[in-house]
Short mmCIF file of N, CA, C and O in Angstrom, two decimals:
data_model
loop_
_atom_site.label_atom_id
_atom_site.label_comp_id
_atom_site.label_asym_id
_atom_site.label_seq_id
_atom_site.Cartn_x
_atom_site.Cartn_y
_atom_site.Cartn_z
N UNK A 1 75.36 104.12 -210.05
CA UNK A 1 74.96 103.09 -209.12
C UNK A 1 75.94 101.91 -209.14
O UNK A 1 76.37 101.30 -208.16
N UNK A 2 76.21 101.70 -210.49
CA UNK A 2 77.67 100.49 -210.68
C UNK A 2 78.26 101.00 -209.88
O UNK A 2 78.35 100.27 -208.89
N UNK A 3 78.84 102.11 -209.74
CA UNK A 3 80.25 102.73 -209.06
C UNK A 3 80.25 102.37 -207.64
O UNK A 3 81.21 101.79 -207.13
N UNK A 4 78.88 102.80 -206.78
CA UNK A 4 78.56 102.26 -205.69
C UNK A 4 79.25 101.22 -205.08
O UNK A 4 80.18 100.99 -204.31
N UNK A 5 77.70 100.25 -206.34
CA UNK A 5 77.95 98.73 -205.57
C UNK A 5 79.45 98.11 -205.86
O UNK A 5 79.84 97.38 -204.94
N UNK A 6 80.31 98.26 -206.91
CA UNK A 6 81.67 97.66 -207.37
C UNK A 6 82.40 98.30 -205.82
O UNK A 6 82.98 97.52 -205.06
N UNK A 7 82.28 99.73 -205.51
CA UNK A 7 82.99 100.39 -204.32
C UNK A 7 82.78 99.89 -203.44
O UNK A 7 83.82 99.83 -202.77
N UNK A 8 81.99 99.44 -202.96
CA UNK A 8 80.90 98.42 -201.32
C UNK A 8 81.96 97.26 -201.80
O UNK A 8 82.96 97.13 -201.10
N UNK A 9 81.85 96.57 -202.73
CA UNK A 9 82.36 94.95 -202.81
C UNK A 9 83.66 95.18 -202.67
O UNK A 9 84.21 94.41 -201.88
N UNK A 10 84.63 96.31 -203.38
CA UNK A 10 85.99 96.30 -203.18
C UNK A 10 86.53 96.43 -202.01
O UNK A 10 87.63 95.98 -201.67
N UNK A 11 85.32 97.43 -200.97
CA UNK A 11 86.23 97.63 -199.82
C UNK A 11 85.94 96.25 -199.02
O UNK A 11 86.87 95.74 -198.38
N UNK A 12 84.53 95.57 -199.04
CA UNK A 12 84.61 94.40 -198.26
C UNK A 12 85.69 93.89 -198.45
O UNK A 12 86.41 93.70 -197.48
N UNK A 13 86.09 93.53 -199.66
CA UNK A 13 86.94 92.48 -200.11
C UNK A 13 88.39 92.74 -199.52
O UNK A 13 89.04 91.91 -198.89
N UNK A 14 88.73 93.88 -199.79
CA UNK A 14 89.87 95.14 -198.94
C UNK A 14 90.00 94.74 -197.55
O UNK A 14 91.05 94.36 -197.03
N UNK A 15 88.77 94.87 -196.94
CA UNK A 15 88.45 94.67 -195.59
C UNK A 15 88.73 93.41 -194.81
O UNK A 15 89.38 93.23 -193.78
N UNK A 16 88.02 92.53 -195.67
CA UNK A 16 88.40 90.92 -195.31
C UNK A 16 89.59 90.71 -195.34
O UNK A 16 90.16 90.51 -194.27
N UNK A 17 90.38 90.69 -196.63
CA UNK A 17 92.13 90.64 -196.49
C UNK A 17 92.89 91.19 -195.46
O UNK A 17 93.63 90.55 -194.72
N UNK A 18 92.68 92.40 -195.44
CA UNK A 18 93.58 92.83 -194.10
C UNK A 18 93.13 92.16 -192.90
O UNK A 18 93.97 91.86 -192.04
N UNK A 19 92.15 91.94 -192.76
CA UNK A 19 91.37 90.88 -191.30
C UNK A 19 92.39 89.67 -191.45
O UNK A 19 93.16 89.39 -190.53
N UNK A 20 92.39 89.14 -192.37
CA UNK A 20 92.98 87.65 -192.38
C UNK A 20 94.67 88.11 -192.32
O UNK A 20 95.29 87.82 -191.29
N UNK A 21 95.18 88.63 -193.12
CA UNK A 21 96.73 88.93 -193.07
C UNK A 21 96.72 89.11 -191.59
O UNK A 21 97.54 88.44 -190.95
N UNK A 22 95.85 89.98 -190.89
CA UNK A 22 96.68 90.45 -188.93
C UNK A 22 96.33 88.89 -188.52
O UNK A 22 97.06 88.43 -187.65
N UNK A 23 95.20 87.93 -189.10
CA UNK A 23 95.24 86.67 -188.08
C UNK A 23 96.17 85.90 -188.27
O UNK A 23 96.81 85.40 -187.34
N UNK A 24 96.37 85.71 -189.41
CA UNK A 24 97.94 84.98 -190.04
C UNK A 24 99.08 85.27 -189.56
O UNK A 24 99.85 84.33 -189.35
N UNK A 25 99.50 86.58 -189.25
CA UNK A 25 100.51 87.09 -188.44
C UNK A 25 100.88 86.34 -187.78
O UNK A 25 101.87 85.62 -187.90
N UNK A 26 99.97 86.41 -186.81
CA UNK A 26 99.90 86.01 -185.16
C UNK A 26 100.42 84.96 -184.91
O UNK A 26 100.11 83.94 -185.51
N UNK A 27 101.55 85.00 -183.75
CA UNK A 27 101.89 83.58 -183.53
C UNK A 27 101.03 83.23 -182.07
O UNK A 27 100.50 83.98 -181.24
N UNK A 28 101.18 81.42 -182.18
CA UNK A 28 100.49 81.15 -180.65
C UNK A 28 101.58 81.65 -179.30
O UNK A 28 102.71 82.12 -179.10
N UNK A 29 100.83 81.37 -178.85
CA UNK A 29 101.69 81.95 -177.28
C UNK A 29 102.17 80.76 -176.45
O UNK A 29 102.83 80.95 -175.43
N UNK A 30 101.88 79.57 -176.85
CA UNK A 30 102.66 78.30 -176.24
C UNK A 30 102.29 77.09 -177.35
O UNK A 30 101.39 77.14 -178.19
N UNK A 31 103.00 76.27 -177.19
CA UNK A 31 103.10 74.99 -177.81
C UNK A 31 103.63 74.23 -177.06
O UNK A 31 104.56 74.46 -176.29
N UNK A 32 102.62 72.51 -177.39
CA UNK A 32 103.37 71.65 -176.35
C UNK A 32 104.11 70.80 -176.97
O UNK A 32 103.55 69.98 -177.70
N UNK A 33 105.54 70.77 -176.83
CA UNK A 33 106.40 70.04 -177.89
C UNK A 33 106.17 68.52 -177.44
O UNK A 33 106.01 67.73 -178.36
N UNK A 34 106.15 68.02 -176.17
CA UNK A 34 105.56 66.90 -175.85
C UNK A 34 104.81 66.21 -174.65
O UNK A 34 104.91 66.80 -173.57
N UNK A 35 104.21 65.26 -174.67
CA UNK A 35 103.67 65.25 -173.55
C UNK A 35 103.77 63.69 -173.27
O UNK A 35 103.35 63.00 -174.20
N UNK A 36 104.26 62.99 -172.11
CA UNK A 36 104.67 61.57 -171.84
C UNK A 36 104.31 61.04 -171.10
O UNK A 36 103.98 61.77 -170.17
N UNK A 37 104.05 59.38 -170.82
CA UNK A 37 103.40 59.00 -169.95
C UNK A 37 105.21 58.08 -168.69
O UNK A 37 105.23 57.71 -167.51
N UNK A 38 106.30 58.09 -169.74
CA UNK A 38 106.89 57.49 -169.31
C UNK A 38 108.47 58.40 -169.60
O UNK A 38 108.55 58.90 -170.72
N UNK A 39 109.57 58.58 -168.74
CA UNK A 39 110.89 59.60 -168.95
C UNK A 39 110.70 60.53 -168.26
O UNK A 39 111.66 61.29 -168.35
N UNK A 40 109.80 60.99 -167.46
CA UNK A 40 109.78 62.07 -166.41
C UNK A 40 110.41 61.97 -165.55
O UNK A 40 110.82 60.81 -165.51
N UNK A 41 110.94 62.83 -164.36
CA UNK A 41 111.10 62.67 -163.31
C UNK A 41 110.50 61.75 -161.96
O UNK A 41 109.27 61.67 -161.95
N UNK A 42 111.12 61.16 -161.00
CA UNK A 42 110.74 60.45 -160.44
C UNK A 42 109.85 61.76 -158.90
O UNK A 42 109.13 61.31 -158.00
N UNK A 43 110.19 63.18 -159.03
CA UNK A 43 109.25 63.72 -158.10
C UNK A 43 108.62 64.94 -158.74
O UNK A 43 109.12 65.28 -159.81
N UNK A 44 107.67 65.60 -158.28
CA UNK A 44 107.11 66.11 -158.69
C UNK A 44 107.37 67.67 -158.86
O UNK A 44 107.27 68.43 -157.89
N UNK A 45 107.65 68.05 -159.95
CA UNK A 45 108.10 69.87 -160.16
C UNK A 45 107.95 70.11 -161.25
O UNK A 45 108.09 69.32 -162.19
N UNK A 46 107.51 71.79 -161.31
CA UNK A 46 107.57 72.47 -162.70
C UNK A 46 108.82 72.98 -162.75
O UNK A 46 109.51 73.02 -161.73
N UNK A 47 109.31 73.47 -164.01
CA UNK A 47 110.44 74.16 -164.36
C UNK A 47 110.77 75.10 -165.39
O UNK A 47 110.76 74.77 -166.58
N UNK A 48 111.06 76.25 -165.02
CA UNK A 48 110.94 77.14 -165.96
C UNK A 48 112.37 77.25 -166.65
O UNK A 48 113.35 77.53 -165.96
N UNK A 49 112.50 76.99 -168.33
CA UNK A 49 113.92 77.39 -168.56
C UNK A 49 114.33 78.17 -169.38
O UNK A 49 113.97 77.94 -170.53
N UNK A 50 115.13 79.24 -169.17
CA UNK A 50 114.67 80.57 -169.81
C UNK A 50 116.55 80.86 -170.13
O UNK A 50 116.75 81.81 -170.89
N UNK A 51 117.54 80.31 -169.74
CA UNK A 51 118.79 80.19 -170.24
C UNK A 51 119.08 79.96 -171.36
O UNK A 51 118.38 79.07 -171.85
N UNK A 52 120.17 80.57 -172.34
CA UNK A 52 120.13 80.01 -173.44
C UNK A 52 121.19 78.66 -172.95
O UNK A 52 121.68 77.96 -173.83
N UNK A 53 121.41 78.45 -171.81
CA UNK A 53 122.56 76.50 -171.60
C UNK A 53 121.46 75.86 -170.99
O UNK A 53 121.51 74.63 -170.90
N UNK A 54 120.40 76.51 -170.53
CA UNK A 54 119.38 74.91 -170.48
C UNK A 54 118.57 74.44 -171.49
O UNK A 54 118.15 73.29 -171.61
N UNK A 55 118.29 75.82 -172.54
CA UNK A 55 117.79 75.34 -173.47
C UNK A 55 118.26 74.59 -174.31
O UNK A 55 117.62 73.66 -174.80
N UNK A 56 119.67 74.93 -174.66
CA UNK A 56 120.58 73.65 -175.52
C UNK A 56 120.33 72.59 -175.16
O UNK A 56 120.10 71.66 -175.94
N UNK A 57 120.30 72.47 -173.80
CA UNK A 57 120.03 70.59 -172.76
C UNK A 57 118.98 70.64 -173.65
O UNK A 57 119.24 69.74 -174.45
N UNK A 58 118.06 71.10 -173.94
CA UNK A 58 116.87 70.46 -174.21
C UNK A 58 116.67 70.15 -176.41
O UNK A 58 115.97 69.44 -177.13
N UNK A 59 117.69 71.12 -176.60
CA UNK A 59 118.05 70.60 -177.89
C UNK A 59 118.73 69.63 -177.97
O UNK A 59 118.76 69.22 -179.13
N UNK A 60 119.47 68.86 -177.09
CA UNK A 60 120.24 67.41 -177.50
C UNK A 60 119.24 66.19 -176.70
O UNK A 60 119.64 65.19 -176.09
N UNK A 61 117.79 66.66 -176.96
CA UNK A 61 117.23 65.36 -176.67
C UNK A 61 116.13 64.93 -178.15
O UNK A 61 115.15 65.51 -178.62
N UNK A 62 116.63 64.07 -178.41
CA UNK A 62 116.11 63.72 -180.11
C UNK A 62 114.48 63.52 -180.14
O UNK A 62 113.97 63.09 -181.17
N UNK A 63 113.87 63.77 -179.27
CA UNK A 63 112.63 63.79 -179.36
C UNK A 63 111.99 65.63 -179.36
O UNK A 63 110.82 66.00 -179.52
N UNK A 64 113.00 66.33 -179.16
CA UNK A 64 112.98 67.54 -179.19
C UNK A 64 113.72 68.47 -180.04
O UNK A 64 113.39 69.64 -180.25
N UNK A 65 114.53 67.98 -180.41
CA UNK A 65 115.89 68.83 -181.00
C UNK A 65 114.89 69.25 -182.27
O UNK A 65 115.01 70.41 -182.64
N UNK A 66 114.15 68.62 -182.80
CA UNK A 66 113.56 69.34 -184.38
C UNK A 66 112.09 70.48 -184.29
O UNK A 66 111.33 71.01 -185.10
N UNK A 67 112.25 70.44 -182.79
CA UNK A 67 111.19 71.46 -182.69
C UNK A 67 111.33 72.74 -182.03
O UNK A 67 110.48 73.60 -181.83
N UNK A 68 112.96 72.67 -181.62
CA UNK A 68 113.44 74.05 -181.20
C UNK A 68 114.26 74.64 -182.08
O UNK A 68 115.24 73.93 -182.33
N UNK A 69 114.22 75.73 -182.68
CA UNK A 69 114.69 76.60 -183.44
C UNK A 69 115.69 77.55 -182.74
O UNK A 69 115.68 77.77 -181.53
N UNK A 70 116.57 78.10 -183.65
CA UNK A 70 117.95 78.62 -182.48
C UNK A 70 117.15 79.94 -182.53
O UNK A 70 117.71 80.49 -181.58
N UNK A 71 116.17 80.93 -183.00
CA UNK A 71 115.72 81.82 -182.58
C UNK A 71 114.67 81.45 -181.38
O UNK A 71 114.43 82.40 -180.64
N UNK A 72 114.24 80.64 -181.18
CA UNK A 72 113.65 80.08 -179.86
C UNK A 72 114.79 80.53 -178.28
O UNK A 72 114.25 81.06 -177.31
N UNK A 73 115.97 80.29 -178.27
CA UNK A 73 116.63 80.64 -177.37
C UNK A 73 116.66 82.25 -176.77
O UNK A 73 116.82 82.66 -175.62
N UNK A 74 116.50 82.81 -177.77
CA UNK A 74 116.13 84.49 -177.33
C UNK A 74 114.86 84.45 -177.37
O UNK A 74 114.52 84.93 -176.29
N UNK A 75 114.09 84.22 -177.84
CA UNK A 75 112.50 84.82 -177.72
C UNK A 75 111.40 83.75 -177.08
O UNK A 75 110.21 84.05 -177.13
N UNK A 76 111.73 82.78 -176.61
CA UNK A 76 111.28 82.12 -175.77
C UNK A 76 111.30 81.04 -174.33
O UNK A 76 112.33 80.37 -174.21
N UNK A 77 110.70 80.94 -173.75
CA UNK A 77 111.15 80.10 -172.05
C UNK A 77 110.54 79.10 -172.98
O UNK A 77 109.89 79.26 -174.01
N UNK A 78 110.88 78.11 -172.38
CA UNK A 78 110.45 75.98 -171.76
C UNK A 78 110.02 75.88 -170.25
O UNK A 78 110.42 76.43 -169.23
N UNK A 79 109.23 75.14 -170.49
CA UNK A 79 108.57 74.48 -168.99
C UNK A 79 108.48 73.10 -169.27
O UNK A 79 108.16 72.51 -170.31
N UNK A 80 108.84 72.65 -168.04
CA UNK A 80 108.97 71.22 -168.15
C UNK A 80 107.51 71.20 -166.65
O UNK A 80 107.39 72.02 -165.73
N UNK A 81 106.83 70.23 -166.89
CA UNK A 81 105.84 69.80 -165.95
C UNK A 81 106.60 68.26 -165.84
O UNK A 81 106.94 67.62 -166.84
N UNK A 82 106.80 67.79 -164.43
CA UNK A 82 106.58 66.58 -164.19
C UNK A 82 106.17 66.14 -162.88
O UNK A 82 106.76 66.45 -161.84
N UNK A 83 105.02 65.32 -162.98
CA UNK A 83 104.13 64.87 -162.18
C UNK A 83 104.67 64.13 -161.02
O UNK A 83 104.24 64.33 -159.88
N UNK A 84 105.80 63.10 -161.33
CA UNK A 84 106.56 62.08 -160.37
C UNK A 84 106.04 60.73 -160.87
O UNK A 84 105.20 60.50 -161.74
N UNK A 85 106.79 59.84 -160.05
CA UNK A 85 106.05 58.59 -160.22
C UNK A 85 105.13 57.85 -159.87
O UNK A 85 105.45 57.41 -158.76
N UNK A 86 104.41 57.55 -160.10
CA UNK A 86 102.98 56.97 -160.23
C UNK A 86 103.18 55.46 -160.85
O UNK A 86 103.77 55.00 -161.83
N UNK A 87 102.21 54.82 -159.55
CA UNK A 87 102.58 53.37 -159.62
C UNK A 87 101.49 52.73 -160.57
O UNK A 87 100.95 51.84 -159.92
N UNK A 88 101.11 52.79 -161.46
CA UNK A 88 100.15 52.70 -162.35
C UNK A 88 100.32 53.66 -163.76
O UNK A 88 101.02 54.67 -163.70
N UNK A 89 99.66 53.31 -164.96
CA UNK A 89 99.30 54.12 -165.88
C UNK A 89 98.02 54.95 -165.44
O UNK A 89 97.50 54.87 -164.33
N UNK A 90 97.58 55.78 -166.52
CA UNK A 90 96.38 56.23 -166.38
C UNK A 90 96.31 57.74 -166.20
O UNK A 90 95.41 58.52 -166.52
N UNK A 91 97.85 58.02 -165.41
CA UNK A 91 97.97 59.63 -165.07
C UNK A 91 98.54 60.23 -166.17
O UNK A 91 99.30 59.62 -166.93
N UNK A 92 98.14 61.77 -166.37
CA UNK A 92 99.14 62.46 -167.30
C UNK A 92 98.79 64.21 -166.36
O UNK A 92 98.00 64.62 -165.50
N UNK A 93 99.89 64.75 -167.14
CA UNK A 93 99.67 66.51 -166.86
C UNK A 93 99.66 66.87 -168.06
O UNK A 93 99.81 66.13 -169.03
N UNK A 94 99.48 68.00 -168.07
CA UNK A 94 99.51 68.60 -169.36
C UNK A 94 98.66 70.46 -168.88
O UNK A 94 98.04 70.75 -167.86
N UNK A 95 99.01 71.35 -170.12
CA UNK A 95 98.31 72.74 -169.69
C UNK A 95 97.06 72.86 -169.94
O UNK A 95 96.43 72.48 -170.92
N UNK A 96 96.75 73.38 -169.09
CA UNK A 96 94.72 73.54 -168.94
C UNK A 96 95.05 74.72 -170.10
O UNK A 96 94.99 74.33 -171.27
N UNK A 97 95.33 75.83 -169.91
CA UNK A 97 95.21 77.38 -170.07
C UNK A 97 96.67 78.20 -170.69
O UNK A 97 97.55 77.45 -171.11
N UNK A 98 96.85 79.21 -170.73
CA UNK A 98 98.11 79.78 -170.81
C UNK A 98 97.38 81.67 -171.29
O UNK A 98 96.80 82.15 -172.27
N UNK A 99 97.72 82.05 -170.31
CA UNK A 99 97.20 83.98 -170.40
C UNK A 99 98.15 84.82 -170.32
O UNK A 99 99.10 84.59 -169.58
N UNK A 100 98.10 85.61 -170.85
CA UNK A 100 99.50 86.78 -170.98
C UNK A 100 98.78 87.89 -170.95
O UNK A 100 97.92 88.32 -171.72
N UNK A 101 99.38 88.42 -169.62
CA UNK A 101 99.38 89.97 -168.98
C UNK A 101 100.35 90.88 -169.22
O UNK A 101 101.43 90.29 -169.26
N UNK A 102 100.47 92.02 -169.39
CA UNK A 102 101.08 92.75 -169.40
C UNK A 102 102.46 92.10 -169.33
O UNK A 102 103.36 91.93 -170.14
N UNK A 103 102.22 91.73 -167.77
CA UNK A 103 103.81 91.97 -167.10
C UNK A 103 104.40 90.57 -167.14
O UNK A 103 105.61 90.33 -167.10
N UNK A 104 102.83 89.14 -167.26
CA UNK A 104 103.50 87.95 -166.58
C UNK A 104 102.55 87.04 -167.93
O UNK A 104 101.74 87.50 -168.74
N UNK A 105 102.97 85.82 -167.78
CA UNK A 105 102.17 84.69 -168.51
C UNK A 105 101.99 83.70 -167.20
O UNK A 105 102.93 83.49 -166.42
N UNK A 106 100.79 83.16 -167.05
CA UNK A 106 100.18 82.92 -166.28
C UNK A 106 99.73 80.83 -167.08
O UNK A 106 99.01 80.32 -167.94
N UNK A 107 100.53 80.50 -166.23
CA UNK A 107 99.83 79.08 -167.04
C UNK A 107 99.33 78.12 -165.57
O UNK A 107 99.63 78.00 -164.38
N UNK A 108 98.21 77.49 -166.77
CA UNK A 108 97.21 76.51 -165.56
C UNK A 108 97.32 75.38 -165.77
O UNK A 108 96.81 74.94 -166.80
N UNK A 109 98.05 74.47 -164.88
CA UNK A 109 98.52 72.79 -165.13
C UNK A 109 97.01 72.12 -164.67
O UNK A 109 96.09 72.57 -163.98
N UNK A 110 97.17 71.02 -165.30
CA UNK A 110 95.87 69.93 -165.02
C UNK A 110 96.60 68.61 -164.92
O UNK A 110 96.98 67.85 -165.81
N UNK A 111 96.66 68.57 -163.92
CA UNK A 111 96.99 66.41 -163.48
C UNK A 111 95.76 66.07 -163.27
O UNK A 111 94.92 66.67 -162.60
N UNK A 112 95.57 64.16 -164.42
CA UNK A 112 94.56 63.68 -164.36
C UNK A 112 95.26 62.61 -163.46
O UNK A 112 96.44 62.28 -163.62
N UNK A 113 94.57 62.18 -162.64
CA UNK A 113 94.53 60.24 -162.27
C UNK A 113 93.32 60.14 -162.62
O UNK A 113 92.25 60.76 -162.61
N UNK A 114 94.23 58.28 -163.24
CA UNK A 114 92.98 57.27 -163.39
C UNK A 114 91.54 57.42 -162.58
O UNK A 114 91.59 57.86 -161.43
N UNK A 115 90.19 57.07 -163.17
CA UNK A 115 88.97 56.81 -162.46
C UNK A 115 89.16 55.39 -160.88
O UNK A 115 89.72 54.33 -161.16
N UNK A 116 88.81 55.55 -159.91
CA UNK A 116 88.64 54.38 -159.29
C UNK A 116 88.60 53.34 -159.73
O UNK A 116 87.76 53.59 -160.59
N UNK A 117 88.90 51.97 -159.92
CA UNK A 117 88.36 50.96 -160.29
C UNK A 117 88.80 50.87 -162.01
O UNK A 117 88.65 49.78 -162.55
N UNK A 118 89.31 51.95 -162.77
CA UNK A 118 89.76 51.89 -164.17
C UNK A 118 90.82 50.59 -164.60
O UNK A 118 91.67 50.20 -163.80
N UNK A 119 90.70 50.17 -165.50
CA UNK A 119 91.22 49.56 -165.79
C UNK A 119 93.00 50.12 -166.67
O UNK A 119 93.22 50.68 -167.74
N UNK A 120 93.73 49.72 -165.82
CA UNK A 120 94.79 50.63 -166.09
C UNK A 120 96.55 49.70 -166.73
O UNK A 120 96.64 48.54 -167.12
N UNK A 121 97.53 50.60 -166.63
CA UNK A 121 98.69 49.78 -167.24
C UNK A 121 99.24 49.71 -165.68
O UNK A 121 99.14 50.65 -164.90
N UNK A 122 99.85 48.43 -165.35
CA UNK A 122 100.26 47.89 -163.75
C UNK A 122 102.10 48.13 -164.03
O UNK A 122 103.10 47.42 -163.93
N UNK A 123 101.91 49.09 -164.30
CA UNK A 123 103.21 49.31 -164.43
C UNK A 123 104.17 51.03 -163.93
O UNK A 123 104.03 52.03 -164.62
N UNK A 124 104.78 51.03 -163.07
CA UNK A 124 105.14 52.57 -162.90
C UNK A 124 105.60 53.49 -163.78
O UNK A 124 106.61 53.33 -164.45
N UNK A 125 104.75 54.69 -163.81
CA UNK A 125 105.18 55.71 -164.83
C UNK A 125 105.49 56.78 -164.43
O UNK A 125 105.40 57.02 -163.22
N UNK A 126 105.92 57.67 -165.29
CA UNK A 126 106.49 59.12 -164.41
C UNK A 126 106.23 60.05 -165.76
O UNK A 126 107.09 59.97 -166.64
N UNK A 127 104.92 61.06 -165.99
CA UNK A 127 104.23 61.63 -166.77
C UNK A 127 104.69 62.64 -166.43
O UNK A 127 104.58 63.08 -165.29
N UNK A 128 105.76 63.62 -168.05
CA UNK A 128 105.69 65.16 -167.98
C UNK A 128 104.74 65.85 -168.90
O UNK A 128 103.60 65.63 -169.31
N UNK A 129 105.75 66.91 -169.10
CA UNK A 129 105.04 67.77 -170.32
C UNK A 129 106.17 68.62 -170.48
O UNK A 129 106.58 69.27 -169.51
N UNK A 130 106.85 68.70 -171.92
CA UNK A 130 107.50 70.16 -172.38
C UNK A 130 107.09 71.09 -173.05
O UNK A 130 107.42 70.97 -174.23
N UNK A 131 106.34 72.27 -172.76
CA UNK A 131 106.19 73.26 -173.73
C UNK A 131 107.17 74.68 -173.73
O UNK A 131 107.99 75.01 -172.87
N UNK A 132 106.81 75.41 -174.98
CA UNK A 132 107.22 76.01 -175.54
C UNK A 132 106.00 77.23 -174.87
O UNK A 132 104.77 77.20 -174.86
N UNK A 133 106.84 78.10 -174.42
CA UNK A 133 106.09 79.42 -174.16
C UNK A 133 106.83 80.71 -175.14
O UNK A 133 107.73 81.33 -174.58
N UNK A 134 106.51 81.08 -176.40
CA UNK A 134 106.58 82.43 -177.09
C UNK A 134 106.35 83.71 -176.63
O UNK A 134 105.52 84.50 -177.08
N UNK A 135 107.39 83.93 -175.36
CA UNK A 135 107.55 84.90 -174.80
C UNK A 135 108.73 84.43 -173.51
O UNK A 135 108.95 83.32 -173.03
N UNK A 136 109.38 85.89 -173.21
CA UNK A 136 110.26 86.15 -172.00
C UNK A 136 110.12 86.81 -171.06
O UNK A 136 110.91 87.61 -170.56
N UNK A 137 108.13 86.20 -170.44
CA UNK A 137 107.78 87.21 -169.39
C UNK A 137 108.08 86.44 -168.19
O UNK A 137 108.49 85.28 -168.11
N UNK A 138 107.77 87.34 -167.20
CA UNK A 138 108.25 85.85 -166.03
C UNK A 138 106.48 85.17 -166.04
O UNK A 138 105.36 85.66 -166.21
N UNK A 139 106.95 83.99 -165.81
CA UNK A 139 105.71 82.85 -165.63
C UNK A 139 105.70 82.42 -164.55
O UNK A 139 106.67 82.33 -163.81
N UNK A 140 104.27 82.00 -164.26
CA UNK A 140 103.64 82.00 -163.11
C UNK A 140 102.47 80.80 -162.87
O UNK A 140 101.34 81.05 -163.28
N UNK A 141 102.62 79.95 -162.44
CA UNK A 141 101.98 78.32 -162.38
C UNK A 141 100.72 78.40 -161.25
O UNK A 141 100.84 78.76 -160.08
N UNK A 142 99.43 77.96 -161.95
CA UNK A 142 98.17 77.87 -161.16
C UNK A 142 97.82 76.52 -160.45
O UNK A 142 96.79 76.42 -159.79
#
């Protein structure tokens, strides 16, 4: 009956480990290296950059350079979101979502403006977003 129950506990225990080692594996499928209310573009576009010479552009900007890795240039795109300028604070973008299909990665932008009547910064801003997508599928903006 020892033999049993010690056999039941070893394989749980067996069981659980390998569960956790495949979650540990796993990498995420995007990261947002940053997100700004002010340095964006003055109009409004996404941008997908999937070159290894635009990605360098984006390693010689010191708010970025320590979060791209030179294996990042082969195994992953950048998206730049920028909203435009906006004569007030209060707005930002940033990703709702991010899904990977087979064939495509599928990401869902969210622009907030300020509430009516909010009390806000009276000053013009121009809100992006750079992330990191861990993959080289083609992408596709909702």
């Amino acid at each position: 009956m020892k033999k049993i129950v010690l056999g039941a506990i070893a394989l749980c225990l067996f069981s659980c480990a390998a569960g956790k080692q495949t979650a540990d594996s796993s990498k995420k499928l995007y990261e947002v290296l940053t997100e700004q209310s002010y340095g964006g573009a003055s109009i409004r576009f996404f941008e997908i950059l999937s070159e290894p010479n635009e990605i360098k552009m984006l390693q010689k900007d010191e708010n970025l350079k320590n979060s791209i890795k030179p294996s990042d240039v082969q195994n992953s795109n950048f998206v730049i979101l920028n909203m435009g300028e906006k004569s007030s604070g209060g707005y930002s973008i940033h990703v709702e979502s991010v899904l990977e299909t087979p064939t495509q990665i599928i990401i869902k932008v969210k622009e907030t403006a300020p509430d009516t009547g909010a009390m806000v910064t009276q000053a013009m801003t121009n809100p992006f977003c750079v992330v990191k997508i861990n993959s080289k599928k083609e992408i596709i903006f909702q």
